[in-house]
Amino acid sequence: MGEAGICDRIWRDARLVTCVPGQPGVIERGVVAARDGRILYAGEASLAPPLRAAETVDCGGRLVTPGLIDAHTHLVHAGDRSGEAARRLRGESYAAIAAAGGGILSTVRATRAADQAALVASALPRLDALLAEGVTTVEIKSGYGLALEPERRMLRAARTLGERRRVRVRTSFLGAHAVPPEHAGHADAYVDEIVGAMLPALAAEGLVDAVDAFCERIAFSPAQVARVFEAARALGLPVKLHADQLSDGGGGALAARHGALSADHLEHLGEDGIAAMAGAGTVAVLLPGAFYFLRETVAPPVAALRRAGVPMAVATDCNPGTSPLTSLLLAMNLAAVLFGLTPEECLAGVTREAARALGLARETGMLAPGLACDLAIWDVTSVEALVCRMGPNPLQARVLGGE
Ligand code: DI6
Ligand code: FE
């Protein structure tokens, strides 16, 4: 504790949910103490060491959780694909629309045409919607540039968002999202460019916190993804994967083999993939917004993931095509209703497990000594009341790094 529990700020009379494994679901009359942006103590007031602080915040019995973490977003993009979604509702398929030049490539055209300031300006309202619901950490992917210059603009826009708002931003380079038109029919040549030119340059500029890829029949093969992952490893960067979303392509197992932080989507994940992920400690990031918006019918194998002890995170997948969702609270509700997660699993999925999925388990995601003091303070008294509603935003305050 050091210096007799002197701290900068104390939050008292909280109903605390620490999300630390083994601790009670809710700690009544909890207290959180922070110094230099880090948690000194989080737990029952009656068990706390003597604490003295310049400022005390009375939580009035409100629920206090770790700040929320959205571990999978495509927040930075240009263009509008709502017309395309309406065509899908009239019966056209995602694949047919993509084949006719729509889909990801339509967003690529719009994003390539946008400068960095425009990318930041269009992403800010989406980011603000997340922050208004208690998000303190957000992952942002590239992947709509698909060439060095526009991918760099997307990643710089993501970094700029982190400077314009009080939020921790983690970037993922998703050059292997789709094959760009100039390489149509030559995916391997595009992968050559990713591993030989794009990734090394962007990593050298400090723009890449992790490397992602889309492993799917309509995107990149396991062998192509493996090349991208090997290039990431050579640069010391962690990897993650869009895996088994539309078909079982062995993506979960591939991610696990490469020690991935996470494998995301996983609707069609098979038994082998589950076992491999459990063995590797790869987090399953569930994205119920895309499942809902694409009107999918095969849900990820949540019961089997739970049995195998695979950690499960929940994220928005905020993107213009398959999950135009800017509410992590609604993602939690969808994960409960559509995938069968318990309210506690939903909360752990946007805190502790989401931090793991970003390689931030030692930084945030739980209320425990030494971690960043990232809090969300809610005008509700139970975790159920956060998850089992659609629309209300009970956030009362958001704290990042003790502020
Ligand atoms: N899976 C998805 O659901 C999104 N990307 C991906 O790899 C789709 C992105 C889009 O349609 O723009
Ligand atoms: Fe995605």
CSV table of C-alpha atoms and ligand atoms in Angstrom, one decimal:
chain,number,residue,atom,x,y,z
A,1,MET,CA,0.0,0.0,0.0
A,2,GLY,CA,2.9,2.4,0.7
A,3,GLU,CA,2.8,5.8,2.5
A,4,ALA,CA,-0.1,4.8,4.8
A,5,GLY,CA,-2.8,4.6,2.2
A,6,ILE,CA,-2.4,8.1,0.8
A,7,CYS,CA,-4.3,8.3,-2.4
A,8,ASP,CA,-5.6,10.8,-4.9
A,9,ARG,CA,-9.2,9.8,-4.9
A,10,ILE,CA,-11.6,7.4,-3.2
A,11,TRP,CA,-14.9,6.2,-4.4
A,12,ARG,CA,-17.1,5.0,-1.5
A,13,ASP,CA,-20.5,3.4,-0.9
A,14,ALA,CA,-20.3,1.5,-4.2
A,15,ARG,CA,-21.9,-1.8,-5.1
A,16,LEU,CA,-18.6,-3.1,-6.5
A,17,VAL,CA,-18.3,-5.7,-9.3
A,18,THR,CA,-14.5,-6.3,-9.5
A,19,CYS,CA,-14.7,-9.0,-12.2
A,20,VAL,CA,-11.8,-10.7,-10.4
A,21,PRO,CA,-12.2,-14.5,-10.6
A,22,GLY,CA,-13.2,-15.9,-7.3
A,23,GLN,CA,-14.5,-12.7,-5.8
A,24,PRO,CA,-18.2,-12.2,-4.9
A,25,GLY,CA,-20.4,-11.1,-7.8
A,26,VAL,CA,-21.3,-7.9,-6.0
A,27,ILE,CA,-19.5,-6.4,-3.0
A,28,GLU,CA,-21.9,-4.2,-0.9
A,29,ARG,CA,-20.4,-1.0,0.6
A,30,GLY,CA,-17.4,-1.3,-1.6
A,31,VAL,CA,-14.6,1.2,-1.9
A,32,VAL,CA,-12.0,1.9,-4.6
A,33,ALA,CA,-8.9,3.9,-3.9
A,34,ALA,CA,-6.6,5.2,-6.7
A,35,ARG,CA,-3.2,6.9,-6.8
A,36,ASP,CA,-1.3,8.0,-9.9
A,37,GLY,CA,-4.1,6.5,-12.0
A,38,ARG,CA,-3.7,3.0,-10.6
A,39,ILE,CA,-5.9,1.1,-8.1
A,40,LEU,CA,-4.5,0.9,-4.6
A,41,TYR,CA,-7.5,-1.0,-3.1
A,42,ALA,CA,-10.8,-2.2,-4.4
A,43,GLY,CA,-13.1,-4.2,-2.1
A,44,GLU,CA,-15.2,-4.1,1.1
A,45,ALA,CA,-14.9,-0.9,3.0
A,46,SER,CA,-14.7,-2.8,6.3
A,47,LEU,CA,-11.6,-4.7,5.1
A,48,ALA,CA,-9.8,-1.7,3.6
A,49,PRO,CA,-6.5,-0.5,5.1
A,50,PRO,CA,-6.5,3.1,6.4
A,51,LEU,CA,-7.0,5.3,3.4
A,52,ARG,CA,-6.6,9.1,3.1
A,53,ALA,CA,-7.4,11.0,-0.1
A,54,ALA,CA,-7.6,14.5,-1.3
A,55,GLU,CA,-11.0,13.8,-2.8
A,56,THR,CA,-13.8,11.4,-1.9
A,57,VAL,CA,-16.6,10.5,-4.3
A,58,ASP,CA,-19.8,9.2,-2.8
A,59,CYS,CA,-21.3,6.6,-5.1
A,60,GLY,CA,-24.6,6.5,-3.2
A,61,GLY,CA,-24.9,2.7,-3.5
A,62,ARG,CA,-24.6,2.7,-7.3
A,63,LEU,CA,-23.1,-0.2,-9.2
A,64,VAL,CA,-19.4,0.3,-10.0
A,65,THR,CA,-17.8,-2.0,-12.6
A,66,PRO,CA,-14.5,-1.9,-14.5
A,67,GLY,CA,-14.7,0.6,-17.4
A,68,LEU,CA,-16.0,-1.3,-20.5
A,69,ILE,CA,-13.8,-2.5,-23.3
A,70,ASP,CA,-14.9,-2.9,-26.9
A,71,ALA,CA,-12.4,-5.4,-28.2
A,72,HIS,CA,-13.5,-5.6,-31.9
A,73,THR,CA,-14.5,-2.5,-33.9
A,74,HIS,CA,-14.1,-1.2,-37.4
A,75,LEU,CA,-15.0,2.3,-36.1
A,76,VAL,CA,-12.9,4.2,-38.7
A,77,HIS,CA,-14.5,4.0,-42.2
A,78,ALA,CA,-16.3,6.2,-44.7
A,79,GLY,CA,-19.4,5.8,-46.8
A,80,ASP,CA,-22.9,4.4,-46.1
A,81,ARG,CA,-24.2,1.0,-46.8
A,82,SER,CA,-27.6,1.2,-45.3
A,83,GLY,CA,-29.1,0.9,-48.9
A,84,GLU,CA,-27.2,-2.4,-49.2
A,85,ALA,CA,-28.7,-3.6,-45.9
A,86,ALA,CA,-32.1,-2.7,-47.2
A,87,ARG,CA,-31.5,-4.8,-50.3
A,88,ARG,CA,-30.5,-7.7,-48.1
A,89,LEU,CA,-33.8,-7.3,-46.3
A,90,ARG,CA,-35.6,-7.6,-49.6
A,91,GLY,CA,-33.9,-10.9,-50.2
A,92,GLU,CA,-30.5,-10.3,-51.9
A,93,SER,CA,-27.6,-12.1,-50.3
A,94,TYR,CA,-24.5,-10.6,-48.8
A,95,ALA,CA,-22.4,-12.6,-51.2
A,96,ALA,CA,-24.4,-11.5,-54.3
A,97,ILE,CA,-24.1,-7.8,-53.3
A,98,ALA,CA,-20.4,-8.2,-52.7
A,99,ALA,CA,-19.9,-9.9,-56.1
A,100,ALA,CA,-21.7,-6.9,-57.7
A,101,GLY,CA,-19.1,-4.5,-56.3
A,102,GLY,CA,-20.8,-3.8,-53.0
A,103,GLY,CA,-19.9,-5.2,-49.6
A,104,ILE,CA,-16.4,-4.5,-48.1
A,105,LEU,CA,-15.2,-3.1,-51.4
A,106,SER,CA,-17.8,-0.4,-51.5
A,107,THR,CA,-16.5,0.8,-48.1
A,108,VAL,CA,-13.0,0.6,-49.5
A,109,ARG,CA,-13.8,3.0,-52.3
A,110,ALA,CA,-15.3,5.5,-49.9
A,111,THR,CA,-12.5,5.1,-47.4
A,112,ARG,CA,-9.8,5.6,-50.0
A,113,ALA,CA,-11.5,8.8,-51.1
A,114,ALA,CA,-11.6,10.2,-47.6
A,115,ASP,CA,-8.7,12.2,-46.1
A,116,GLN,CA,-7.6,11.6,-42.5
A,117,ALA,CA,-9.6,14.5,-41.1
A,118,ALA,CA,-12.8,13.2,-42.7
A,119,LEU,CA,-12.1,9.7,-41.3
A,120,VAL,CA,-11.7,11.1,-37.8
A,121,ALA,CA,-14.8,13.4,-38.1
A,122,SER,CA,-17.0,10.5,-39.2
A,123,ALA,CA,-15.7,8.1,-36.5
A,124,LEU,CA,-16.1,10.6,-33.6
A,125,PRO,CA,-19.9,10.3,-33.2
A,126,ARG,CA,-19.5,6.5,-33.2
A,127,LEU,CA,-16.8,6.7,-30.6
A,128,ASP,CA,-18.8,9.1,-28.5
A,129,ALA,CA,-21.7,6.7,-28.5
A,130,LEU,CA,-19.5,4.0,-27.1
A,131,LEU,CA,-18.0,6.3,-24.5
A,132,ALA,CA,-21.4,7.5,-23.4
A,133,GLU,CA,-22.0,3.9,-22.3
A,134,GLY,CA,-18.9,3.6,-20.1
A,135,VAL,CA,-16.3,2.4,-22.6
A,136,THR,CA,-12.8,3.3,-21.5
A,137,THR,CA,-10.8,1.1,-24.0
A,138,VAL,CA,-11.6,0.5,-27.7
A,139,GLU,CA,-9.9,-1.6,-30.3
A,140,ILE,CA,-10.0,-0.1,-33.8
A,141,LYS,CA,-9.1,-2.0,-37.0
A,142,SER,CA,-7.8,-0.8,-40.4
A,143,GLY,CA,-8.9,-2.9,-43.3
A,144,TYR,CA,-10.8,-0.6,-45.6
A,145,GLY,CA,-7.7,0.9,-47.2
A,146,LEU,CA,-6.1,-2.3,-48.5
A,147,ALA,CA,-3.0,-0.4,-49.7
A,148,LEU,CA,-0.2,1.2,-47.8
A,149,GLU,CA,-1.3,4.8,-47.9
A,150,PRO,CA,-5.0,4.4,-47.1
A,151,GLU,CA,-4.3,1.8,-44.4
A,152,ARG,CA,-1.8,4.3,-42.8
A,153,ARG,CA,-4.5,7.0,-42.9
A,154,MET,CA,-7.0,4.7,-41.1
A,155,LEU,CA,-4.5,3.8,-38.4
A,156,ARG,CA,-3.5,7.4,-37.9
A,157,ALA,CA,-7.1,8.3,-37.7
A,158,ALA,CA,-7.5,5.7,-35.0
A,159,ARG,CA,-4.6,7.1,-33.0
A,160,THR,CA,-6.0,10.6,-33.4
A,161,LEU,CA,-9.3,9.5,-32.0
A,162,GLY,CA,-7.4,8.4,-28.9
A,163,GLU,CA,-5.9,11.9,-28.6
A,164,ARG,CA,-9.2,13.7,-29.2
A,165,ARG,CA,-11.1,11.8,-26.5
A,166,ARG,CA,-10.2,10.4,-23.1
A,167,VAL,CA,-10.1,6.7,-24.1
A,168,ARG,CA,-7.4,4.0,-24.5
A,169,VAL,CA,-7.2,3.0,-28.2
A,170,ARG,CA,-5.6,-0.2,-29.4
A,171,THR,CA,-5.1,-0.5,-33.2
A,172,SER,CA,-5.2,-3.7,-35.3
A,173,PHE,CA,-3.8,-3.8,-38.8
A,174,LEU,CA,-6.3,-5.7,-40.9
A,175,GLY,CA,-4.7,-5.4,-44.3
A,176,ALA,CA,-5.9,-9.0,-45.0
A,177,HIS,CA,-9.6,-8.1,-44.8
A,178,ALA,CA,-10.4,-8.4,-48.5
A,179,VAL,CA,-8.4,-8.6,-51.8
A,180,PRO,CA,-8.4,-5.1,-53.3
A,181,PRO,CA,-9.6,-4.6,-56.9
A,182,GLU,CA,-6.1,-4.0,-58.3
A,183,HIS,CA,-5.1,-7.5,-57.1
A,184,ALA,CA,-8.4,-9.2,-58.0
A,185,GLY,CA,-7.8,-12.9,-58.6
A,186,HIS,CA,-4.2,-12.6,-57.2
A,187,ALA,CA,-4.7,-12.9,-53.5
A,188,ASP,CA,-1.1,-14.3,-53.0
A,189,ALA,CA,0.4,-11.3,-54.7
A,190,TYR,CA,-1.5,-9.0,-52.3
A,191,VAL,CA,-0.3,-11.1,-49.3
A,192,ASP,CA,3.2,-10.6,-50.6
A,193,GLU,CA,2.6,-6.8,-50.5
A,194,ILE,CA,1.1,-7.1,-46.9
A,195,VAL,CA,4.1,-9.0,-45.5
A,196,GLY,CA,6.8,-7.4,-47.6
A,197,ALA,CA,5.8,-3.8,-47.5
A,198,MET,CA,2.6,-2.7,-45.7
A,199,LEU,CA,3.0,-4.4,-42.3
A,200,PRO,CA,6.7,-3.6,-41.8
A,201,ALA,CA,6.2,0.0,-42.8
A,202,LEU,CA,3.2,0.6,-40.6
A,203,ALA,CA,4.7,-1.3,-37.6
A,204,ALA,CA,7.9,0.8,-37.9
A,205,GLU,CA,5.7,3.9,-37.6
A,206,GLY,CA,4.2,2.6,-34.3
A,207,LEU,CA,0.8,2.4,-35.8
A,208,VAL,CA,0.2,-1.3,-35.2
A,209,ASP,CA,-0.6,-2.9,-31.8
A,210,ALA,CA,-1.8,-6.2,-33.2
A,211,VAL,CA,-2.3,-7.9,-36.6
A,212,ASP,CA,-5.7,-9.3,-37.7
A,213,ALA,CA,-6.9,-11.2,-40.8
A,214,PHE,CA,-10.2,-12.5,-42.2
A,215,CYS,CA,-10.0,-16.2,-42.8
A,216,GLU,CA,-12.9,-17.3,-45.0
A,217,ARG,CA,-13.7,-18.7,-48.4
A,218,ILE,CA,-14.6,-15.2,-49.6
A,219,ALA,CA,-11.4,-13.7,-48.1
A,220,PHE,CA,-8.1,-15.4,-47.2
A,221,SER,CA,-7.1,-19.0,-46.9
A,222,PRO,CA,-5.5,-20.6,-43.8
A,223,ALA,CA,-2.1,-20.7,-45.7
A,224,GLN,CA,-2.3,-17.0,-46.6
A,225,VAL,CA,-3.3,-16.1,-43.1
A,226,ALA,CA,-0.4,-18.1,-41.7
A,227,ARG,CA,2.0,-16.0,-43.9
A,228,VAL,CA,0.6,-12.8,-42.4
A,229,PHE,CA,0.9,-14.2,-38.9
A,230,GLU,CA,4.5,-15.3,-39.4
A,231,ALA,CA,5.3,-11.8,-40.6
A,232,ALA,CA,3.6,-10.4,-37.4
A,233,ARG,CA,5.6,-12.7,-35.2
A,234,ALA,CA,8.9,-11.6,-36.9
A,235,LEU,CA,8.0,-8.1,-35.9
A,236,GLY,CA,7.0,-9.1,-32.3
A,237,LEU,CA,3.3,-8.2,-32.8
A,238,PRO,CA,0.4,-10.3,-31.4
A,239,VAL,CA,-2.2,-11.7,-33.7
A,240,LYS,CA,-6.0,-12.2,-33.8
A,241,LEU,CA,-8.3,-13.6,-36.4
A,242,HIS,CA,-11.8,-13.2,-37.9
A,243,ALA,CA,-12.5,-17.0,-37.8
A,244,ASP,CA,-15.3,-19.4,-38.8
A,245,GLN,CA,-17.9,-16.7,-39.2
A,246,LEU,CA,-19.6,-18.0,-42.4
A,247,SER,CA,-18.2,-21.5,-42.6
A,248,ASP,CA,-15.9,-23.8,-40.6
A,249,GLY,CA,-12.5,-23.1,-42.1
A,250,GLY,CA,-10.4,-24.2,-39.2
A,251,GLY,CA,-9.9,-20.6,-38.2
A,252,GLY,CA,-10.2,-21.1,-34.5
A,253,ALA,CA,-7.5,-23.9,-34.6
A,254,LEU,CA,-5.3,-21.8,-36.9
A,255,ALA,CA,-5.5,-18.8,-34.5
A,256,ALA,CA,-4.7,-21.1,-31.5
A,257,ARG,CA,-1.7,-22.6,-33.3
A,258,HIS,CA,-0.2,-19.2,-33.7
A,259,GLY,CA,-0.8,-18.2,-30.1
A,260,ALA,CA,-3.4,-15.6,-31.1
A,261,LEU,CA,-4.8,-13.3,-28.4
A,262,SER,CA,-8.3,-14.0,-29.8
A,263,ALA,CA,-10.4,-15.6,-32.5
A,264,ASP,CA,-13.5,-13.6,-33.3
A,265,HIS,CA,-17.1,-14.5,-34.6
A,266,LEU,CA,-16.8,-18.3,-34.4
A,267,GLU,CA,-20.4,-19.2,-35.4
A,268,HIS,CA,-19.1,-22.3,-37.2
A,269,LEU,CA,-16.2,-23.2,-34.9
A,270,GLY,CA,-15.8,-27.0,-34.6
A,271,GLU,CA,-14.7,-29.3,-31.7
A,272,ASP,CA,-11.1,-29.2,-32.8
A,273,GLY,CA,-11.0,-25.5,-32.7
A,274,ILE,CA,-12.5,-25.3,-29.3
A,275,ALA,CA,-9.9,-27.7,-27.8
A,276,ALA,CA,-7.1,-25.9,-29.6
A,277,MET,CA,-8.3,-22.5,-28.3
A,278,ALA,CA,-8.7,-23.9,-24.7
A,279,GLY,CA,-5.1,-25.2,-24.9
A,280,ALA,CA,-3.7,-21.9,-26.2
A,281,GLY,CA,-5.7,-19.6,-24.0
A,282,THR,CA,-7.1,-17.8,-27.1
A,283,VAL,CA,-10.1,-15.7,-26.2
A,284,ALA,CA,-13.4,-16.3,-28.1
A,285,VAL,CA,-14.7,-12.8,-29.1
A,286,LEU,CA,-18.4,-13.1,-29.7
A,287,LEU,CA,-20.0,-10.6,-32.0
A,288,PRO,CA,-23.8,-10.9,-31.7
A,289,GLY,CA,-24.4,-7.7,-33.7
A,290,ALA,CA,-23.2,-9.3,-36.9
A,291,PHE,CA,-25.1,-12.5,-36.2
A,292,TYR,CA,-28.3,-10.5,-35.7
A,293,PHE,CA,-27.8,-8.1,-38.6
A,294,LEU,CA,-27.0,-10.9,-41.1
A,295,ARG,CA,-29.9,-12.9,-39.7
A,296,GLU,CA,-27.6,-15.9,-39.2
A,297,THR,CA,-29.1,-19.0,-37.7
A,298,VAL,CA,-26.1,-20.9,-36.5
A,299,ALA,CA,-24.9,-19.4,-33.1
A,300,PRO,CA,-21.4,-19.9,-31.8
A,301,PRO,CA,-21.0,-23.0,-29.6
A,302,VAL,CA,-21.2,-21.2,-26.3
A,303,ALA,CA,-22.0,-24.2,-24.1
A,304,ALA,CA,-19.0,-26.1,-25.5
A,305,LEU,CA,-16.7,-23.1,-25.1
A,306,ARG,CA,-17.8,-22.7,-21.5
A,307,ARG,CA,-17.3,-26.4,-20.8
A,308,ALA,CA,-13.8,-26.2,-22.3
A,309,GLY,CA,-12.9,-23.2,-20.3
A,310,VAL,CA,-12.3,-20.9,-23.3
A,311,PRO,CA,-12.6,-17.2,-22.1
A,312,MET,CA,-15.5,-15.4,-23.9
A,313,ALA,CA,-15.5,-11.7,-24.7
A,314,VAL,CA,-18.3,-9.7,-26.3
A,315,ALA,CA,-17.8,-6.8,-28.7
A,316,THR,CA,-19.8,-4.6,-31.1
A,317,ASP,CA,-17.9,-5.4,-34.4
A,318,CYS,CA,-19.1,-1.8,-35.3
A,319,ASN,CA,-18.8,-1.8,-39.1
A,320,PRO,CA,-20.8,-0.3,-41.9
A,321,GLY,CA,-21.8,-3.6,-43.5
A,322,THR,CA,-22.6,-6.4,-41.1
A,323,SER,CA,-22.9,-4.8,-37.7
A,324,PRO,CA,-23.7,-1.0,-37.7
A,325,LEU,CA,-23.8,-1.1,-33.9
A,326,THR,CA,-22.5,1.5,-31.6
A,327,SER,CA,-23.8,0.2,-28.3
A,328,LEU,CA,-21.8,-2.2,-26.2
A,329,LEU,CA,-24.7,-2.5,-23.7
A,330,LEU,CA,-26.9,-3.7,-26.6
A,331,ALA,CA,-24.2,-6.1,-27.7
A,332,MET,CA,-24.3,-7.6,-24.1
A,333,ASN,CA,-28.1,-7.9,-24.3
A,334,LEU,CA,-27.8,-9.6,-27.7
A,335,ALA,CA,-25.1,-12.0,-26.4
A,336,ALA,CA,-27.5,-13.0,-23.5
A,337,VAL,CA,-30.6,-13.4,-25.6
A,338,LEU,CA,-29.2,-14.8,-28.9
A,339,PHE,CA,-26.1,-16.7,-27.6
A,340,GLY,CA,-27.2,-17.7,-24.0
A,341,LEU,CA,-24.5,-15.9,-22.0
A,342,THR,CA,-25.3,-15.2,-18.4
A,343,PRO,CA,-25.4,-11.5,-17.3
A,344,GLU,CA,-22.1,-12.2,-15.4
A,345,GLU,CA,-20.5,-13.7,-18.5
A,346,CYS,CA,-21.7,-10.6,-20.5
A,347,LEU,CA,-20.1,-8.2,-18.1
A,348,ALA,CA,-16.8,-10.3,-17.9
A,349,GLY,CA,-16.9,-10.3,-21.7
A,350,VAL,CA,-16.7,-6.6,-22.0
A,351,THR,CA,-14.2,-6.2,-19.1
A,352,ARG,CA,-11.8,-8.9,-18.0
A,353,GLU,CA,-12.0,-11.1,-21.1
A,354,ALA,CA,-12.0,-8.2,-23.5
A,355,ALA,CA,-8.8,-7.0,-21.9
A,356,ARG,CA,-7.2,-10.4,-22.4
A,357,ALA,CA,-8.3,-10.3,-26.0
A,358,LEU,CA,-6.3,-7.1,-26.4
A,359,GLY,CA,-3.3,-8.3,-24.5
A,360,LEU,CA,-4.2,-5.8,-21.7
A,361,ALA,CA,-4.9,-8.2,-18.9
A,362,ARG,CA,-2.2,-6.6,-16.7
A,363,GLU,CA,-3.5,-3.1,-17.5
A,364,THR,CA,-7.3,-3.0,-17.2
A,365,GLY,CA,-10.5,-5.0,-17.2
A,366,MET,CA,-10.7,-5.8,-13.4
A,367,LEU,CA,-10.8,-3.8,-10.2
A,368,ALA,CA,-7.6,-5.0,-8.6
A,369,PRO,CA,-4.6,-3.4,-7.1
A,370,GLY,CA,-2.0,-2.3,-9.6
A,371,LEU,CA,-4.4,-2.1,-12.6
A,372,ALA,CA,-5.4,1.2,-14.2
A,373,CYS,CA,-8.3,2.8,-12.3
A,374,ASP,CA,-10.9,2.5,-15.2
A,375,LEU,CA,-14.4,2.6,-13.8
A,376,ALA,CA,-18.0,2.8,-15.0
A,377,ILE,CA,-20.5,4.0,-12.4
A,378,TRP,CA,-24.1,3.1,-13.1
A,379,ASP,CA,-27.5,4.2,-12.0
A,380,VAL,CA,-28.6,0.6,-11.4
A,381,THR,CA,-27.9,-1.8,-8.5
A,382,SER,CA,-27.4,-5.1,-10.3
A,383,VAL,CA,-25.5,-6.6,-13.3
A,384,GLU,CA,-28.9,-8.1,-14.5
A,385,ALA,CA,-30.2,-4.5,-14.8
A,386,LEU,CA,-27.3,-3.6,-17.1
A,387,VAL,CA,-27.8,-6.6,-19.4
A,388,CYS,CA,-31.5,-7.3,-19.4
A,389,ARG,CA,-32.7,-4.0,-21.0
A,390,MET,CA,-32.6,-2.6,-24.5
A,391,GLY,CA,-32.1,1.1,-25.0
A,392,PRO,CA,-31.7,2.7,-21.6
A,393,ASN,CA,-28.3,4.1,-20.8
A,394,PRO,CA,-27.8,4.1,-17.0
A,395,LEU,CA,-24.2,5.4,-17.1
A,396,GLN,CA,-23.6,8.0,-14.4
A,397,ALA,CA,-19.9,8.5,-14.7
A,398,ARG,CA,-16.9,7.1,-16.5
A,399,VAL,CA,-13.3,7.1,-15.0
A,400,LEU,CA,-10.2,6.5,-17.1
A,401,GLY,CA,-6.9,6.2,-15.2
A,402,GLY,CA,-8.4,7.6,-12.0
A,403,GLU,CA,-9.8,10.7,-13.7
B,1,DI6,N1,-16.4,-9.9,-40.9
B,1,DI6,C1,-17.4,-9.0,-40.8
B,1,DI6,O1,-18.5,-9.3,-40.3
B,1,DI6,C2,-17.0,-7.8,-41.3
B,1,DI6,N2,-15.6,-8.0,-41.7
B,1,DI6,C3,-15.3,-9.2,-41.4
B,1,DI6,O2,-14.2,-9.7,-41.6
B,1,DI6,C4,-17.7,-7.3,-42.5
B,1,DI6,C5,-17.2,-5.9,-42.8
B,1,DI6,C6,-18.1,-5.3,-43.9
B,1,DI6,O3,-19.0,-5.9,-44.5
B,1,DI6,O4,-17.7,-4.2,-44.2
B,2,FE,FE,-15.0,-7.5,-37.7
